[in-house]
mmCIF file with all atom_site columns, C-alpha atoms in Angstrom:
data_model
loop_
_atom_site.group_PDB
_atom_site.id
_atom_site.type_symbol
_atom_site.label_atom_id
_atom_site.label_alt_id
_atom_site.label_comp_id
_atom_site.label_asym_id
_atom_site.label_entity_id
_atom_site.label_seq_id
_atom_site.pdbx_PDB_ins_code
_atom_site.Cartn_x
_atom_site.Cartn_y
_atom_site.Cartn_z
_atom_site.occupancy
_atom_site.B_iso_or_equiv
_atom_site.pdbx_formal_charge
_atom_site.auth_seq_id
_atom_site.auth_comp_id
_atom_site.auth_asym_id
_atom_site.auth_atom_id
_atom_site.pdbx_PDB_model_num
ATOM 1   C CA . UNK A 1 1   ? -0.074  -0.130 -0.090  1.00 45.00 ? 550 UNK A CA 1
ATOM 2   C CA . UNK A 1 2   ? 1.454   3.534  -0.838  1.00 52.00 ? 551 UNK A CA 1
ATOM 3   C CA . UNK A 1 3   ? 1.925   5.990  2.109   1.00 58.00 ? 552 UNK A CA 1
ATOM 4   C CA . UNK A 1 4   ? -0.794  8.370  2.046   1.00 58.00 ? 553 UNK A CA 1
ATOM 5   C CA . UNK A 1 5   ? 1.463   11.351 2.898   1.00 57.00 ? 554 UNK A CA 1
ATOM 6   C CA . UNK A 1 6   ? 3.647   10.776 -0.159  1.00 58.00 ? 555 UNK A CA 1
ATOM 7   C CA . UNK A 1 7   ? 0.449   10.181 -2.543  1.00 72.00 ? 556 UNK A CA 1
ATOM 8   C CA . UNK A 1 8   ? -1.278  13.436 -1.507  1.00 84.00 ? 557 UNK A CA 1
ATOM 9   C CA . UNK A 1 9   ? -0.783  16.239 -3.976  1.00 90.00 ? 558 UNK A CA 1
ATOM 10  C CA . UNK A 1 10  ? -0.850  19.567 -2.630  1.00 92.00 ? 559 UNK A CA 1
ATOM 11  C CA . UNK A 1 11  ? -2.779  21.193 -5.520  1.00 92.00 ? 560 UNK A CA 1
ATOM 12  C CA . UNK A 1 12  ? -5.522  18.876 -4.650  1.00 94.00 ? 561 UNK A CA 1
ATOM 13  C CA . UNK A 1 13  ? -5.357  19.864 -1.100  1.00 95.00 ? 562 UNK A CA 1
ATOM 14  C CA . UNK A 1 14  ? -5.404  23.624 -2.025  1.00 94.00 ? 563 UNK A CA 1
ATOM 15  C CA . UNK A 1 15  ? -8.475  23.063 -4.253  1.00 94.00 ? 564 UNK A CA 1
ATOM 16  C CA . UNK A 1 16  ? -10.356 21.572 -1.285  1.00 96.00 ? 565 UNK A CA 1
ATOM 17  C CA . UNK A 1 17  ? -9.587  24.359 0.862   1.00 96.00 ? 566 UNK A CA 1
ATOM 18  C CA . UNK A 1 18  ? -11.113 26.884 -1.724  1.00 94.00 ? 567 UNK A CA 1
ATOM 19  C CA . UNK A 1 19  ? -14.274 24.957 -2.094  1.00 95.00 ? 568 UNK A CA 1
ATOM 20  C CA . UNK A 1 20  ? -14.425 24.704 1.766   1.00 96.00 ? 569 UNK A CA 1
ATOM 21  C CA . UNK A 1 21  ? -14.031 28.339 1.888   1.00 94.00 ? 570 UNK A CA 1
ATOM 22  C CA . UNK A 1 22  ? -16.881 29.407 -0.442  1.00 94.00 ? 571 UNK A CA 1
ATOM 23  C CA . UNK A 1 23  ? -18.962 26.175 0.151   1.00 94.00 ? 572 UNK A CA 1
ATOM 24  C CA . UNK A 1 24  ? -19.998 26.782 -3.668  1.00 92.00 ? 573 UNK A CA 1
ATOM 25  C CA . UNK A 1 25  ? -18.404 25.225 -6.624  1.00 92.00 ? 574 UNK A CA 1
ATOM 26  C CA . UNK A 1 26  ? -19.150 27.953 -8.979  1.00 90.00 ? 575 UNK A CA 1
ATOM 27  C CA . UNK A 1 27  ? -17.520 30.575 -6.733  1.00 91.00 ? 576 UNK A CA 1
ATOM 28  C CA . UNK A 1 28  ? -14.489 28.309 -6.285  1.00 92.00 ? 577 UNK A CA 1
ATOM 29  C CA . UNK A 1 29  ? -13.902 27.828 -10.052 1.00 91.00 ? 578 UNK A CA 1
ATOM 30  C CA . UNK A 1 30  ? -13.832 31.579 -10.484 1.00 88.00 ? 579 UNK A CA 1
ATOM 31  C CA . UNK A 1 31  ? -11.122 31.709 -7.888  1.00 87.00 ? 580 UNK A CA 1
ATOM 32  C CA . UNK A 1 32  ? -9.207  28.889 -9.392  1.00 88.00 ? 581 UNK A CA 1
ATOM 33  C CA . UNK A 1 33  ? -9.650  30.018 -12.767 1.00 85.00 ? 582 UNK A CA 1
ATOM 34  C CA . UNK A 1 34  ? -10.914 26.178 -13.554 1.00 85.00 ? 583 UNK A CA 1
ATOM 35  C CA . UNK A 1 35  ? -13.852 24.960 -15.017 1.00 89.00 ? 584 UNK A CA 1
ATOM 36  C CA . UNK A 1 36  ? -16.393 23.328 -12.809 1.00 89.00 ? 585 UNK A CA 1
ATOM 37  C CA . UNK A 1 37  ? -16.007 19.753 -14.473 1.00 91.00 ? 586 UNK A CA 1
ATOM 38  C CA . UNK A 1 38  ? -12.552 20.108 -14.017 1.00 91.00 ? 587 UNK A CA 1
ATOM 39  C CA . UNK A 1 39  ? -12.491 21.053 -10.457 1.00 93.00 ? 588 UNK A CA 1
ATOM 40  C CA . UNK A 1 40  ? -15.047 18.494 -9.735  1.00 93.00 ? 589 UNK A CA 1
ATOM 41  C CA . UNK A 1 41  ? -12.630 15.868 -11.259 1.00 94.00 ? 590 UNK A CA 1
ATOM 42  C CA . UNK A 1 42  ? -9.817  17.087 -8.923  1.00 94.00 ? 591 UNK A CA 1
ATOM 43  C CA . UNK A 1 43  ? -11.965 16.862 -5.706  1.00 95.00 ? 592 UNK A CA 1
ATOM 44  C CA . UNK A 1 44  ? -12.920 13.298 -6.687  1.00 95.00 ? 593 UNK A CA 1
ATOM 45  C CA . UNK A 1 45  ? -9.287  12.499 -7.019  1.00 94.00 ? 594 UNK A CA 1
ATOM 46  C CA . UNK A 1 46  ? -8.791  14.006 -3.578  1.00 96.00 ? 595 UNK A CA 1
ATOM 47  C CA . UNK A 1 47  ? -11.662 11.765 -2.206  1.00 95.00 ? 596 UNK A CA 1
ATOM 48  C CA . UNK A 1 48  ? -10.021 8.732  -3.851  1.00 94.00 ? 597 UNK A CA 1
ATOM 49  C CA . UNK A 1 49  ? -6.505  9.636  -2.114  1.00 93.00 ? 598 UNK A CA 1
ATOM 50  C CA . UNK A 1 50  ? -8.216  9.982  1.177   1.00 94.00 ? 599 UNK A CA 1
ATOM 51  C CA . UNK A 1 51  ? -10.559 7.110  1.219   1.00 94.00 ? 600 UNK A CA 1
ATOM 52  C CA . UNK A 1 52  ? -13.336 9.259  2.667   1.00 96.00 ? 601 UNK A CA 1
ATOM 53  C CA . UNK A 1 53  ? -15.721 12.070 0.901   1.00 95.00 ? 602 UNK A CA 1
ATOM 54  C CA . UNK A 1 54  ? -14.764 15.422 2.488   1.00 96.00 ? 603 UNK A CA 1
ATOM 55  C CA . UNK A 1 55  ? -17.605 17.434 0.661   1.00 95.00 ? 604 UNK A CA 1
ATOM 56  C CA . UNK A 1 56  ? -21.312 16.649 0.024   1.00 93.00 ? 605 UNK A CA 1
ATOM 57  C CA . UNK A 1 57  ? -23.098 18.511 -2.920  1.00 89.00 ? 606 UNK A CA 1
ATOM 58  C CA . UNK A 1 58  ? -26.344 19.865 -1.653  1.00 89.00 ? 607 UNK A CA 1
ATOM 59  C CA . UNK A 1 59  ? -28.983 22.124 -3.486  1.00 84.00 ? 608 UNK A CA 1
ATOM 60  C CA . UNK A 1 60  ? -27.570 25.162 -1.949  1.00 83.00 ? 609 UNK A CA 1
ATOM 61  C CA . UNK A 1 61  ? -23.854 24.623 -3.123  1.00 87.00 ? 610 UNK A CA 1
ATOM 62  C CA . UNK A 1 62  ? -21.748 22.196 -0.792  1.00 92.00 ? 611 UNK A CA 1
ATOM 63  C CA . UNK A 1 63  ? -21.082 21.383 2.706   1.00 94.00 ? 612 UNK A CA 1
ATOM 64  C CA . UNK A 1 64  ? -18.243 19.792 4.612   1.00 96.00 ? 613 UNK A CA 1
ATOM 65  C CA . UNK A 1 65  ? -18.641 16.280 5.844   1.00 96.00 ? 614 UNK A CA 1
ATOM 66  C CA . UNK A 1 66  ? -17.241 15.064 9.195   1.00 96.00 ? 615 UNK A CA 1
ATOM 67  C CA . UNK A 1 67  ? -14.285 14.119 7.635   1.00 97.00 ? 616 UNK A CA 1
ATOM 68  C CA . UNK A 1 68  ? -13.978 17.183 5.558   1.00 96.00 ? 617 UNK A CA 1
ATOM 69  C CA . UNK A 1 69  ? -14.272 19.416 8.793   1.00 97.00 ? 618 UNK A CA 1
ATOM 70  C CA . UNK A 1 70  ? -11.555 17.278 10.368  1.00 97.00 ? 619 UNK A CA 1
ATOM 71  C CA . UNK A 1 71  ? -9.472  17.551 7.434   1.00 97.00 ? 620 UNK A CA 1
ATOM 72  C CA . UNK A 1 72  ? -9.507  21.213 6.671   1.00 97.00 ? 621 UNK A CA 1
ATOM 73  C CA . UNK A 1 73  ? -7.563  22.867 9.575   1.00 97.00 ? 622 UNK A CA 1
ATOM 74  C CA . UNK A 1 74  ? -4.489  20.353 9.108   1.00 97.00 ? 623 UNK A CA 1
ATOM 75  C CA . UNK A 1 75  ? -5.022  20.612 5.328   1.00 96.00 ? 624 UNK A CA 1
ATOM 76  C CA . UNK A 1 76  ? -4.566  24.653 5.464   1.00 95.00 ? 625 UNK A CA 1
ATOM 77  C CA . UNK A 1 77  ? -1.578  23.885 7.954   1.00 96.00 ? 626 UNK A CA 1
ATOM 78  C CA . UNK A 1 78  ? -0.192  21.462 5.404   1.00 95.00 ? 627 UNK A CA 1
ATOM 79  C CA . UNK A 1 79  ? -0.494  24.257 2.527   1.00 93.00 ? 628 UNK A CA 1
ATOM 80  C CA . UNK A 1 80  ? 1.164   27.001 4.811   1.00 93.00 ? 629 UNK A CA 1
ATOM 81  C CA . UNK A 1 81  ? 3.994   24.664 5.816   1.00 94.00 ? 630 UNK A CA 1
ATOM 82  C CA . UNK A 1 82  ? 4.697   23.892 2.065   1.00 92.00 ? 631 UNK A CA 1
ATOM 83  C CA . UNK A 1 83  ? 4.817   27.539 1.349   1.00 87.00 ? 632 UNK A CA 1
ATOM 84  C CA . UNK A 1 84  ? 7.066   28.427 4.053   1.00 89.00 ? 633 UNK A CA 1
ATOM 85  C CA . UNK A 1 85  ? 9.645   25.617 3.268   1.00 90.00 ? 634 UNK A CA 1
ATOM 86  C CA . UNK A 1 86  ? 9.643   26.808 -0.318  1.00 84.00 ? 635 UNK A CA 1
ATOM 87  C CA . UNK A 1 87  ? 10.419  30.326 0.870   1.00 79.00 ? 636 UNK A CA 1
ATOM 88  C CA . UNK A 1 88  ? 13.172  29.221 3.181   1.00 84.00 ? 637 UNK A CA 1
ATOM 89  C CA . UNK A 1 89  ? 14.595  27.039 0.497   1.00 83.00 ? 638 UNK A CA 1
ATOM 90  C CA . UNK A 1 90  ? 14.473  30.088 -2.035  1.00 74.00 ? 639 UNK A CA 1
ATOM 91  C CA . UNK A 1 91  ? 16.031  32.409 -0.036  1.00 74.00 ? 640 UNK A CA 1
ATOM 92  C CA . UNK A 1 92  ? 19.251  30.762 -0.894  1.00 79.00 ? 641 UNK A CA 1
ATOM 93  C CA . UNK A 1 93  ? 18.874  31.026 -4.489  1.00 71.00 ? 642 UNK A CA 1
ATOM 94  C CA . UNK A 1 94  ? 21.227  33.391 -6.506  1.00 71.00 ? 643 UNK A CA 1
ATOM 95  C CA . UNK A 1 95  ? 19.778  36.401 -7.503  1.00 72.00 ? 644 UNK A CA 1
ATOM 96  C CA . UNK A 1 96  ? 18.676  36.573 -11.086 1.00 81.00 ? 645 UNK A CA 1
ATOM 97  C CA . UNK A 1 97  ? 16.837  38.850 -13.678 1.00 86.00 ? 646 UNK A CA 1
ATOM 98  C CA . UNK A 1 98  ? 13.765  37.643 -15.456 1.00 88.00 ? 647 UNK A CA 1
ATOM 99  C CA . UNK A 1 99  ? 11.805  40.103 -17.969 1.00 90.00 ? 648 UNK A CA 1
ATOM 100 C CA . UNK A 1 100 ? 8.191   38.694 -18.196 1.00 88.00 ? 649 UNK A CA 1
ATOM 101 C CA . UNK A 1 101 ? 6.274   39.956 -21.462 1.00 85.00 ? 650 UNK A CA 1
ATOM 102 C CA . UNK A 1 102 ? 2.492   39.945 -21.790 1.00 82.00 ? 651 UNK A CA 1
ATOM 103 C CA . UNK A 1 103 ? 0.072   40.497 -24.529 1.00 75.00 ? 652 UNK A CA 1
ATOM 104 C CA . UNK A 1 104 ? -3.542  41.745 -25.429 1.00 67.00 ? 653 UNK A CA 1
ATOM 105 C CA . UNK A 1 105 ? -5.966  42.357 -22.219 1.00 66.00 ? 654 UNK A CA 1
ATOM 106 C CA . UNK A 1 106 ? -3.847  40.180 -19.680 1.00 70.00 ? 655 UNK A CA 1
ATOM 107 C CA . UNK A 1 107 ? -3.290  41.522 -16.422 1.00 73.00 ? 656 UNK A CA 1
ATOM 108 C CA . UNK A 1 108 ? -0.320  39.886 -14.691 1.00 80.00 ? 657 UNK A CA 1
ATOM 109 C CA . UNK A 1 109 ? 0.177   42.343 -11.967 1.00 82.00 ? 658 UNK A CA 1
ATOM 110 C CA . UNK A 1 110 ? -1.132  39.782 -9.035  1.00 84.00 ? 659 UNK A CA 1
ATOM 111 C CA . UNK A 1 111 ? 1.335   37.052 -10.263 1.00 84.00 ? 660 UNK A CA 1
ATOM 112 C CA . UNK A 1 112 ? 4.126   39.297 -10.466 1.00 88.00 ? 661 UNK A CA 1
ATOM 113 C CA . UNK A 1 113 ? 3.638   40.646 -7.058  1.00 89.00 ? 662 UNK A CA 1
ATOM 114 C CA . UNK A 1 114 ? 3.640   36.950 -5.886  1.00 87.00 ? 663 UNK A CA 1
ATOM 115 C CA . UNK A 1 115 ? 6.501   36.062 -7.774  1.00 85.00 ? 664 UNK A CA 1
ATOM 116 C CA . UNK A 1 116 ? 8.584   39.014 -6.199  1.00 87.00 ? 665 UNK A CA 1
ATOM 117 C CA . UNK A 1 117 ? 7.494   37.632 -2.790  1.00 86.00 ? 666 UNK A CA 1
ATOM 118 C CA . UNK A 1 118 ? 8.744   34.285 -3.503  1.00 82.00 ? 667 UNK A CA 1
ATOM 119 C CA . UNK A 1 119 ? 11.917  35.447 -4.992  1.00 80.00 ? 668 UNK A CA 1
ATOM 120 C CA . UNK A 1 120 ? 13.021  38.455 -3.293  1.00 82.00 ? 669 UNK A CA 1
ATOM 121 C CA . UNK A 1 121 ? 16.583  38.747 -4.445  1.00 80.00 ? 670 UNK A CA 1
ATOM 122 C CA . UNK A 1 122 ? 15.357  38.334 -7.989  1.00 84.00 ? 671 UNK A CA 1
ATOM 123 C CA . UNK A 1 123 ? 15.001  41.182 -10.476 1.00 88.00 ? 672 UNK A CA 1
ATOM 124 C CA . UNK A 1 124 ? 11.734  40.716 -12.022 1.00 90.00 ? 673 UNK A CA 1
ATOM 125 C CA . UNK A 1 125 ? 10.371  43.021 -14.687 1.00 89.00 ? 674 UNK A CA 1
ATOM 126 C CA . UNK A 1 126 ? 7.582   43.247 -17.092 1.00 89.00 ? 675 UNK A CA 1
ATOM 127 C CA . UNK A 1 127 ? 6.801   44.398 -20.589 1.00 87.00 ? 676 UNK A CA 1
ATOM 128 C CA . UNK A 1 128 ? 3.749   44.844 -22.485 1.00 83.00 ? 677 UNK A CA 1
ATOM 129 C CA . UNK A 1 129 ? 3.681   43.745 -26.105 1.00 78.00 ? 678 UNK A CA 1
ATOM 130 C CA . UNK A 1 130 ? 1.382   44.563 -28.713 1.00 71.00 ? 679 UNK A CA 1
ATOM 131 C CA . UNK A 1 131 ? -0.236  41.672 -30.443 1.00 62.00 ? 680 UNK A CA 1
ATOM 132 C CA . UNK A 1 132 ? 1.873   42.209 -33.570 1.00 50.00 ? 681 UNK A CA 1
ATOM 133 C CA . UNK A 1 133 ? 5.177   41.966 -31.536 1.00 59.00 ? 682 UNK A CA 1
ATOM 134 C CA . UNK A 1 134 ? 4.748   38.530 -30.050 1.00 56.00 ? 683 UNK A CA 1
ATOM 135 C CA . UNK A 1 135 ? 7.884   37.377 -31.585 1.00 64.00 ? 684 UNK A CA 1
ATOM 136 C CA . UNK A 1 136 ? 9.773   39.199 -28.947 1.00 71.00 ? 685 UNK A CA 1
ATOM 137 C CA . UNK A 1 137 ? 9.957   36.018 -27.074 1.00 68.00 ? 686 UNK A CA 1
ATOM 138 C CA . UNK A 1 138 ? 11.123  34.001 -30.085 1.00 65.00 ? 687 UNK A CA 1
ATOM 139 C CA . UNK A 1 139 ? 13.900  36.595 -30.803 1.00 69.00 ? 688 UNK A CA 1
ATOM 140 C CA . UNK A 1 140 ? 14.872  36.692 -27.061 1.00 75.00 ? 689 UNK A CA 1
ATOM 141 C CA . UNK A 1 141 ? 13.674  40.268 -26.117 1.00 80.00 ? 690 UNK A CA 1
ATOM 142 C CA . UNK A 1 142 ? 11.798  38.756 -23.198 1.00 85.00 ? 691 UNK A CA 1
ATOM 143 C CA . UNK A 1 143 ? 12.547  35.535 -21.007 1.00 86.00 ? 692 UNK A CA 1
ATOM 144 C CA . UNK A 1 144 ? 9.135   34.460 -20.338 1.00 85.00 ? 693 UNK A CA 1
ATOM 145 C CA . UNK A 1 145 ? 5.832   35.236 -22.384 1.00 81.00 ? 694 UNK A CA 1
ATOM 146 C CA . UNK A 1 146 ? 2.253   35.121 -20.731 1.00 82.00 ? 695 UNK A CA 1
ATOM 147 C CA . UNK A 1 147 ? -0.145  34.693 -23.747 1.00 76.00 ? 696 UNK A CA 1
ATOM 148 C CA . UNK A 1 148 ? -3.324  32.672 -24.645 1.00 71.00 ? 697 UNK A CA 1
ATOM 149 C CA . UNK A 1 149 ? -1.973  31.111 -28.013 1.00 66.00 ? 698 UNK A CA 1
ATOM 150 C CA . UNK A 1 150 ? 1.710   30.057 -28.136 1.00 60.00 ? 699 UNK A CA 1
ATOM 151 C CA . UNK A 1 151 ? 1.373   29.038 -31.787 1.00 59.00 ? 700 UNK A CA 1
ATOM 152 C CA . UNK A 1 152 ? 3.567   31.850 -32.859 1.00 55.00 ? 701 UNK A CA 1
ATOM 153 C CA . UNK A 1 153 ? 6.624   29.962 -31.145 1.00 55.00 ? 702 UNK A CA 1
ATOM 154 C CA . UNK A 1 154 ? 8.630   27.835 -33.589 1.00 53.00 ? 703 UNK A CA 1
ATOM 155 C CA . UNK A 1 155 ? 8.068   24.094 -32.296 1.00 54.00 ? 704 UNK A CA 1
ATOM 156 C CA . UNK A 1 156 ? 10.975  22.921 -30.001 1.00 57.00 ? 705 UNK A CA 1
ATOM 157 C CA . UNK A 1 157 ? 12.140  26.515 -29.127 1.00 61.00 ? 706 UNK A CA 1
ATOM 158 C CA . UNK A 1 158 ? 10.172  26.919 -25.949 1.00 68.00 ? 707 UNK A CA 1
ATOM 159 C CA . UNK A 1 159 ? 7.781   24.731 -23.370 1.00 74.00 ? 708 UNK A CA 1
ATOM 160 C CA . UNK A 1 160 ? 4.272   25.853 -22.861 1.00 75.00 ? 709 UNK A CA 1
ATOM 161 C CA . UNK A 1 161 ? 2.735   25.586 -19.574 1.00 77.00 ? 710 UNK A CA 1
ATOM 162 C CA . UNK A 1 162 ? -1.135  25.840 -18.881 1.00 76.00 ? 711 UNK A CA 1
ATOM 163 C CA . UNK A 1 163 ? -1.541  28.508 -16.316 1.00 76.00 ? 712 UNK A CA 1
ATOM 164 C CA . UNK A 1 164 ? -5.345  27.914 -16.031 1.00 71.00 ? 713 UNK A CA 1
ATOM 165 C CA . UNK A 1 165 ? -8.339  27.041 -17.931 1.00 72.00 ? 714 UNK A CA 1
ATOM 166 C CA . UNK A 1 166 ? -10.504 30.012 -18.820 1.00 69.00 ? 715 UNK A CA 1
ATOM 167 C CA . UNK A 1 167 ? -14.150 29.065 -19.054 1.00 72.00 ? 716 UNK A CA 1
ATOM 168 C CA . UNK A 1 168 ? -16.405 30.958 -21.803 1.00 74.00 ? 717 UNK A CA 1
ATOM 169 C CA . UNK A 1 169 ? -20.195 31.678 -22.086 1.00 77.00 ? 718 UNK A CA 1
ATOM 170 C CA . UNK A 1 170 ? -22.329 32.278 -25.077 1.00 80.00 ? 719 UNK A CA 1
ATOM 171 C CA . UNK A 1 171 ? -24.830 35.065 -24.671 1.00 82.00 ? 720 UNK A CA 1
ATOM 172 C CA . UNK A 1 172 ? -27.651 35.247 -27.214 1.00 81.00 ? 721 UNK A CA 1
ATOM 173 C CA . UNK A 1 173 ? -31.027 36.688 -27.243 1.00 85.00 ? 722 UNK A CA 1
ATOM 174 C CA . UNK A 1 174 ? -33.920 34.925 -25.668 1.00 86.00 ? 723 UNK A CA 1
ATOM 175 C CA . UNK A 1 175 ? -35.819 34.003 -28.831 1.00 83.00 ? 724 UNK A CA 1
ATOM 176 C CA . UNK A 1 176 ? -32.088 32.642 -30.288 1.00 84.00 ? 725 UNK A CA 1
ATOM 177 C CA . UNK A 1 177 ? -32.322 29.020 -31.402 1.00 83.00 ? 726 UNK A CA 1
ATOM 178 C CA . UNK A 1 178 ? -29.348 28.142 -28.879 1.00 83.00 ? 727 UNK A CA 1
ATOM 179 C CA . UNK A 1 179 ? -30.997 29.908 -26.025 1.00 86.00 ? 728 UNK A CA 1
ATOM 180 C CA . UNK A 1 180 ? -31.501 27.540 -23.272 1.00 82.00 ? 729 UNK A CA 1
ATOM 181 C CA . UNK A 1 181 ? -28.931 25.298 -24.134 1.00 80.00 ? 730 UNK A CA 1
ATOM 182 C CA . UNK A 1 182 ? -26.314 23.812 -21.453 1.00 80.00 ? 731 UNK A CA 1
ATOM 183 C CA . UNK A 1 183 ? -23.572 23.707 -23.931 1.00 82.00 ? 732 UNK A CA 1
ATOM 184 C CA . UNK A 1 184 ? -22.935 24.247 -27.596 1.00 80.00 ? 733 UNK A CA 1
ATOM 185 C CA . UNK A 1 185 ? -20.202 23.760 -30.191 1.00 80.00 ? 734 UNK A CA 1
ATOM 186 C CA . UNK A 1 186 ? -19.197 25.492 -33.379 1.00 75.00 ? 735 UNK A CA 1
ATOM 187 C CA . UNK A 1 187 ? -21.368 22.890 -35.314 1.00 78.00 ? 736 UNK A CA 1
ATOM 188 C CA . UNK A 1 188 ? -24.394 24.192 -33.588 1.00 80.00 ? 737 UNK A CA 1
ATOM 189 C CA . UNK A 1 189 ? -24.282 27.666 -35.079 1.00 79.00 ? 738 UNK A CA 1
ATOM 190 C CA . UNK A 1 190 ? -26.507 28.122 -38.165 1.00 76.00 ? 739 UNK A CA 1
ATOM 191 C CA . UNK A 1 191 ? -24.905 28.779 -41.643 1.00 76.00 ? 740 UNK A CA 1
ATOM 192 C CA . UNK A 1 192 ? -23.775 32.564 -41.956 1.00 70.00 ? 741 UNK A CA 1
ATOM 193 C CA . UNK A 1 193 ? -23.417 32.847 -38.041 1.00 72.00 ? 742 UNK A CA 1
ATOM 194 C CA . UNK A 1 194 ? -20.081 33.913 -36.538 1.00 69.00 ? 743 UNK A CA 1
ATOM 195 C CA . UNK A 1 195 ? -18.598 33.622 -33.050 1.00 67.00 ? 744 UNK A CA 1
ATOM 196 C CA . UNK A 1 196 ? -16.901 36.897 -31.752 1.00 66.00 ? 745 UNK A CA 1
ATOM 197 C CA . UNK A 1 197 ? -15.246 37.852 -28.673 1.00 61.00 ? 746 UNK A CA 1
ATOM 198 C CA . UNK A 1 198 ? -16.020 41.526 -27.353 1.00 57.00 ? 747 UNK A CA 1
ATOM 199 C CA . UNK A 1 199 ? -13.178 43.793 -27.471 1.00 54.00 ? 748 UNK A CA 1
ATOM 200 C CA . UNK A 1 200 ? -11.789 45.536 -24.299 1.00 50.00 ? 749 UNK A CA 1
ATOM 201 C CA . UNK A 1 201 ? -11.935 44.376 -20.756 1.00 48.00 ? 750 UNK A CA 1
ATOM 202 C CA . UNK A 1 202 ? -9.040  42.782 -18.784 1.00 48.00 ? 751 UNK A CA 1
ATOM 203 C CA . UNK A 1 203 ? -8.525  39.232 -17.260 1.00 52.00 ? 752 UNK A CA 1
ATOM 204 C CA . UNK A 1 204 ? -6.183  38.833 -14.525 1.00 50.00 ? 753 UNK A CA 1
ATOM 205 C CA . UNK A 1 205 ? -3.683  36.298 -13.777 1.00 48.00 ? 754 UNK A CA 1
#
């Protein structure tokens, strides 16, 4: 039998604490930038690891089970201990310099602030890039690039990491043929219809 302590993923523990804070999967997914089915799968994975059900889904949202209530406090302590351990180790890392590029309407200030707190000796800068200037990463003008679609980077020259899943919603008039549908695919649109994203607004990371 595997040792539970080595088989418990910290990210699953974090997902649980966020759901426990809101007692609502919808609000938890907004904080975690995850789609609700993805969060449900991760909570199920945690349940499999623990061997007990930490949460019950109810009409009003979610509630902690007796096991979940007992697990919550040590779960939060575990996450804080892991954070402190990482900060202690990183304090010995040599100082470095990283320039982060970002494009479109992405707001990366909260993520950069957290990065600076984790690496106080590092020099971390940011640079806003216009859409047509995305090749700045491939040409070495920035060290890291935060972008929705990294297709412009030639294969083999970089490694892409998914930061979060961004849920999308379709807004249509009440009388539209897709109104009331729980989900849609591109094939559901009538001939001649186009799906456009509105300009403006920002998205934080």
